[in-house]
XYZ file of C-alpha atoms in Angstrom:
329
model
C 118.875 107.262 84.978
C 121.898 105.549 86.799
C 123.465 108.546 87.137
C 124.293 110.268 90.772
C 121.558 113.256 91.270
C 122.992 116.646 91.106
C 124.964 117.795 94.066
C 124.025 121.124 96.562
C 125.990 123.256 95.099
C 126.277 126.215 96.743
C 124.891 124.036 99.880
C 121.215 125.132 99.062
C 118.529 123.788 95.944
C 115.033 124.820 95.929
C 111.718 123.108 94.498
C 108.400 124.593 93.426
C 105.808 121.992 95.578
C 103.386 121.313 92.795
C 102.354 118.135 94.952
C 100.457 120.357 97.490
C 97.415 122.211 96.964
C 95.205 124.728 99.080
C 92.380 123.312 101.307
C 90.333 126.422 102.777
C 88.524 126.256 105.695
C 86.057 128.744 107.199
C 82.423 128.828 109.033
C 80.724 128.661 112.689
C 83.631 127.017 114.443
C 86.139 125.189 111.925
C 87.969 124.860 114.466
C 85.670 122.114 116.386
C 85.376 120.659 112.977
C 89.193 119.616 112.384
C 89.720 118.469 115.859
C 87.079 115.993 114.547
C 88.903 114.826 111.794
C 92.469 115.146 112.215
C 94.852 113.189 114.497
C 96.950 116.057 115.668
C 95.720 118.326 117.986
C 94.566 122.053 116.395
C 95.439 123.459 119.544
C 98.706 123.724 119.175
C 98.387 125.610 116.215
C 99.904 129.023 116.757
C 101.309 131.915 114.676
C 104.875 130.170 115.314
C 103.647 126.815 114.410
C 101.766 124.322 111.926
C 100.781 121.025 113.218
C 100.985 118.048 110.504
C 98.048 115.489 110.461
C 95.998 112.590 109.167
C 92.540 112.077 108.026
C 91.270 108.665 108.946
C 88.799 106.960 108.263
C 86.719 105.056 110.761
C 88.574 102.262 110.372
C 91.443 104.197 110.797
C 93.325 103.738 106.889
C 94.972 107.206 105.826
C 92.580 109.618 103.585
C 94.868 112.425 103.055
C 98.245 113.573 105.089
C 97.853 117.678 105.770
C 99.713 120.241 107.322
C 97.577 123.342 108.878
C 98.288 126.500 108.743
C 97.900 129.428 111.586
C 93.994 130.630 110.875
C 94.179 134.116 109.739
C 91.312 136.354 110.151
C 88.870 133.004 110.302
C 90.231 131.435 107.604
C 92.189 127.869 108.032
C 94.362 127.289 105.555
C 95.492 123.572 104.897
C 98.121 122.053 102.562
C 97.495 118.431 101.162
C 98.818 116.526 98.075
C 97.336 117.284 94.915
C 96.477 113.597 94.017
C 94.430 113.490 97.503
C 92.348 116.127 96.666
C 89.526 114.255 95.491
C 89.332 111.961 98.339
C 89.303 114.656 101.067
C 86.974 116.315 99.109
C 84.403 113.192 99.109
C 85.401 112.750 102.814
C 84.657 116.498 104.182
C 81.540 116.054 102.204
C 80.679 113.217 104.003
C 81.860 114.007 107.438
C 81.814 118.079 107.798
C 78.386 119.544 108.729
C 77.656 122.570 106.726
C 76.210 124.460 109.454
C 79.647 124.593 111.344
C 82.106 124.643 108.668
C 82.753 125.380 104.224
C 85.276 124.093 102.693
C 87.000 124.753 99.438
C 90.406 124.162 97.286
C 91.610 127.185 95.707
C 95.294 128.557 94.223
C 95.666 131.686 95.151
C 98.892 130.857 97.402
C 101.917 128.954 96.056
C 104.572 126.823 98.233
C 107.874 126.636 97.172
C 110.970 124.660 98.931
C 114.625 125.561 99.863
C 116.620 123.158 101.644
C 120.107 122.203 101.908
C 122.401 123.653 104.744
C 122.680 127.160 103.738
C 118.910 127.302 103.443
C 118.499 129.824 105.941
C 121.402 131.997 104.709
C 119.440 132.194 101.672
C 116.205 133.116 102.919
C 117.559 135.772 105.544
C 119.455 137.459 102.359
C 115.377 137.140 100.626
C 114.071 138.811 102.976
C 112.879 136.249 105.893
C 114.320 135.308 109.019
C 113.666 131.543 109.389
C 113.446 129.820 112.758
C 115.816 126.909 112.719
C 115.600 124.390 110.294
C 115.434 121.291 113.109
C 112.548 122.953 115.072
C 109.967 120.948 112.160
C 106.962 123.180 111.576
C 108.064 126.038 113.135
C 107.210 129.240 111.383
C 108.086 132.579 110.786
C 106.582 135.267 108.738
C 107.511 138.352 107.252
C 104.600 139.790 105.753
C 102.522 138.304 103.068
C 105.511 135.515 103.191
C 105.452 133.159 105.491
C 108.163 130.146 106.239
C 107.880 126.614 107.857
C 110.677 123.906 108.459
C 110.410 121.329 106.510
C 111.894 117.764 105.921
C 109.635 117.151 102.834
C 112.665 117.407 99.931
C 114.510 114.669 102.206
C 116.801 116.924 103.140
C 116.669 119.983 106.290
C 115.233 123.245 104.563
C 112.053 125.099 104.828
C 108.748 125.221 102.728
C 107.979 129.020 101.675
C 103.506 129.815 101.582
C 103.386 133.067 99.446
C 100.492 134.758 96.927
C 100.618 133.256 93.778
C 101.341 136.931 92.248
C 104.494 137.402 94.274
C 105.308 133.287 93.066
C 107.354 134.416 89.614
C 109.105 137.157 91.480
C 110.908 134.825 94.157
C 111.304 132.151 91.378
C 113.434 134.068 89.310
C 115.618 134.861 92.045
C 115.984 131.552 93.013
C 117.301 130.687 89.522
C 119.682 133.124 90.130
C 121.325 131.751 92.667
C 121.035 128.191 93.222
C 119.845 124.717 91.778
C 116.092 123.552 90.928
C 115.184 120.044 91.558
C 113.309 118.315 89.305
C 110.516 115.931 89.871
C 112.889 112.715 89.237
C 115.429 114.166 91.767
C 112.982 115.033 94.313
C 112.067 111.507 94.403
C 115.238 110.209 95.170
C 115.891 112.985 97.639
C 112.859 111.588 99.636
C 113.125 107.674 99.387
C 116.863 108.137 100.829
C 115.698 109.935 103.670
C 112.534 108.076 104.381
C 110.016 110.346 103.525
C 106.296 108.925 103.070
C 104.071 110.214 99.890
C 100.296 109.984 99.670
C 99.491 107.274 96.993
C 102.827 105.598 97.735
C 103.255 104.963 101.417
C 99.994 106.626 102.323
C 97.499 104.816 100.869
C 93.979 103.224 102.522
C 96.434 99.695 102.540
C 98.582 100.474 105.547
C 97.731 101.844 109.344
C 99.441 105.258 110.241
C 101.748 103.541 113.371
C 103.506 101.230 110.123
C 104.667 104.015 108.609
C 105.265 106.630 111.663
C 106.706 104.409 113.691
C 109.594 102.907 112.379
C 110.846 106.737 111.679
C 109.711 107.888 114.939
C 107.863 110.249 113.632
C 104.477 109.634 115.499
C 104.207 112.219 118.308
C 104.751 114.964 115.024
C 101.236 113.533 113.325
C 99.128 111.744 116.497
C 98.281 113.651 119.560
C 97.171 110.961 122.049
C 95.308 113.853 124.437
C 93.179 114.851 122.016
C 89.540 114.364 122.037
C 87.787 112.207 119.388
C 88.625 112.180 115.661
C 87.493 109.686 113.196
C 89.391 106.849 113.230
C 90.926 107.605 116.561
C 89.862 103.988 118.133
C 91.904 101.998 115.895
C 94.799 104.326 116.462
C 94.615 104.103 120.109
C 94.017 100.169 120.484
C 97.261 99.580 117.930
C 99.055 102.246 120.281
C 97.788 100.552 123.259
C 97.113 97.133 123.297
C 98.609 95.972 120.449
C 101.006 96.299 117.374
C 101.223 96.706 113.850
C 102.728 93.338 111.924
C 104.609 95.638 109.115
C 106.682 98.161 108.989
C 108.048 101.114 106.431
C 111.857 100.571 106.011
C 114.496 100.935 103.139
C 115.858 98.241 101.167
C 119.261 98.994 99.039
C 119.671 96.133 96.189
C 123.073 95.900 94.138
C 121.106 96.972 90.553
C 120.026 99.389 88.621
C 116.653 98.839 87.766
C 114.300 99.870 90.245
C 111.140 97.354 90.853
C 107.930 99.457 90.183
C 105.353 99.823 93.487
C 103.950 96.644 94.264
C 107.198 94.407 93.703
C 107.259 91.845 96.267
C 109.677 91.155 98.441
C 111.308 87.771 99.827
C 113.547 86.407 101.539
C 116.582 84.310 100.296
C 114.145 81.491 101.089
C 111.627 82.385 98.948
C 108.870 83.263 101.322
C 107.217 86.890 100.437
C 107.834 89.449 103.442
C 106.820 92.673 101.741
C 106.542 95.136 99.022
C 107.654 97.862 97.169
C 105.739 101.624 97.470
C 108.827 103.339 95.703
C 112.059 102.806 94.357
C 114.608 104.610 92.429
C 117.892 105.219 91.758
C 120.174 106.637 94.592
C 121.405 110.083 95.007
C 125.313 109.067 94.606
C 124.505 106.571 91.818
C 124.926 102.834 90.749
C 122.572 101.108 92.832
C 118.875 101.460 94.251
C 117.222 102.480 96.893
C 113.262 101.613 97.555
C 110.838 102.151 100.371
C 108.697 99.015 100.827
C 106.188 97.630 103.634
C 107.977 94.459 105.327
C 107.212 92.189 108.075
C 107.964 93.927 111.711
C 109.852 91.062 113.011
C 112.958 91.766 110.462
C 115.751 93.256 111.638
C 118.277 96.047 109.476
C 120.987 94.109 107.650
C 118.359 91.304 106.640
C 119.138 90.119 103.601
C 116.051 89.820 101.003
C 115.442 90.203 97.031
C 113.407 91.550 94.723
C 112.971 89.721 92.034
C 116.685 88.677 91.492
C 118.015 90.840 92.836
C 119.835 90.804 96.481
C 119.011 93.545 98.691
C 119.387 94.602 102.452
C 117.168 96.310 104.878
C 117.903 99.491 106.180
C 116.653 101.960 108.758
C 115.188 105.372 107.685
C 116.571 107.243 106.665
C 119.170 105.344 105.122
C 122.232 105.939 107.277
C 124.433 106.641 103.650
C 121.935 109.339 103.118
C 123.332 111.752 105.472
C 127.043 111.124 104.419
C 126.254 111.697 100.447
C 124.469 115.057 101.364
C 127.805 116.508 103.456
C 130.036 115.084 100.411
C 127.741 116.740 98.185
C 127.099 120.420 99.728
């Protein structure tokens, strides 16, 4: 579709997240058991805020990117994409004693998003006052609903956690009132603002500081005053005493046919420098955007190609990104 996405509307869109799934977590001290496997720090988990993670493993290669939730009455609640549920679940198997911790994936909550810039207007007139939308995994709850900040549509908003049996009551009054995004727009929402997926950009093929870095995102998913997770060596000596020889940036070509993931990328002279984990169409139409793993050393502005066609490297997000989205609200 070379056509531009649909446009904010009324300055707000929403999204049911059917990417994430429920990871439950209970037992002797669950607690000690996730500082052990994820790269943020579970300390800093409060009832105002979620901390967003990796799993590792040893050899420090991305298993599964999670957010956690606040424990409530024991329970740890953790969100991770749907298509990384059966690797966690081989890797908990593997790593989490059963005498300290269970583990299971269940549906009994639902996450829906809301973003745009009159995302909080909207929420506050549902029923929940939202702490501000740049303050990224803050929450706020109001009771069985609870509401994080988000960046995971590409755009500012907030992802709402709520019982599945309350789901089809706030989804029809989001239909109401605003614009759903489909799974095709969604997609281009995130590769313009630089937002990693697992199997894409996540996958056991890259090191977390490729992708986290370049969007400066690392100090939201790596504690470095933690104690010991699996994986964290590799982490630290790349942080340390050392660096990564890729990087995740954006490439916009002059086509309209996006290269599937995997494309490889060159420069004019023919050598390859990269490749592809995503690519689509851009929001405003008539050319592409694509995500794609490319050698540290080049600088935004490069010109490369894929396949014939001419492209340039961009920063994330990609600095037309932010203009489209105040055009379009």
């Amino acid at each position: 579709m070379n056509a531009p996405a649909p446009t904010l509307g009324v300055g707000v869109v929403w999204a049911e997240r059917r990417d994430r799934v429920w990871l439950r977590v209970t037992g002797r001290d669950p607690a000690r058991v996730l500082q052990g496997l994820l790269t943020n720090d579970v300390r800093q988990v409060n009832r105002v805020r979620a901390v967003c993670a990796l799993v590792l493993t040893p050899k420090g290669r991305p298993v599964a990117d999670v957010r956690l939730w606040p424990p409530r009455d024991g329970l740890w609640s953790i969100d991770v994409h749907t298509a990384a549920r059966q690797a966690l679940s081989d890797h908990l198997g593997r790593y989490v004693p059963p005498r300290l911790a269970q583990w299971r994936i269940d549906d009994d909550e639902r996450l829906l998003a809301v973003a745009g810039p009159n995302a909080a207007t909207l929420l506050r007139a549902m029923g929940v006052d939202p702490p501000p939308v740049e303050e990224l995994d803050a929450i706020a709850e109001s009771g069985d609903v609870a509401v994080v900040a988000s960046d995971a549509l590409g755009l500012p908003g907030y992802d709402v956690r709520l019982p599945a049996v309350r789901a089809r009551e706030w989804v029809d009054r989001l239909r109401q009132v605003t614009a759903e995004l489909d799974a095709e727009t969604i997609e281009r929402f995130q590769i313009a603002g630089g937002i990693p997926r697992y199997g894409a950009e996540w996958t056991e093929r890259v090191l977390p500081a490729e992708v986290l870095e370049p969007t400066r995102a690392t100090d939201r998913w790596i504690s470095f005053q933690k104690g010991c997770y699996t994986g964290q060596e590799v982490v630290v000596r790349v942080a340390h005493r050392g660096h990564v020889n890729r990087w995740l940036r954006g490439l916009r070509a002059a086509t309209t046919d996006a290269p599937a993931p995997g494309a490889e990328v060159h420069t004019e002279s023919g050598k390859v420098v990269g490749w592809i984990t995503r690519a689509a169409i851009a929001p405003w139409g008539g050319e592409v955007l694509a995500l794609a793993m490319v050698r540290r050393e080049l600088e935004p502005g490069t010109k490369l190609r894929i396949g014939e066609a001419e492209a340039t490297l961009e920063p994330l997000p990609f600095p037309a990104w932010a203009s489209w989205r105040r055009t379009a609200s």
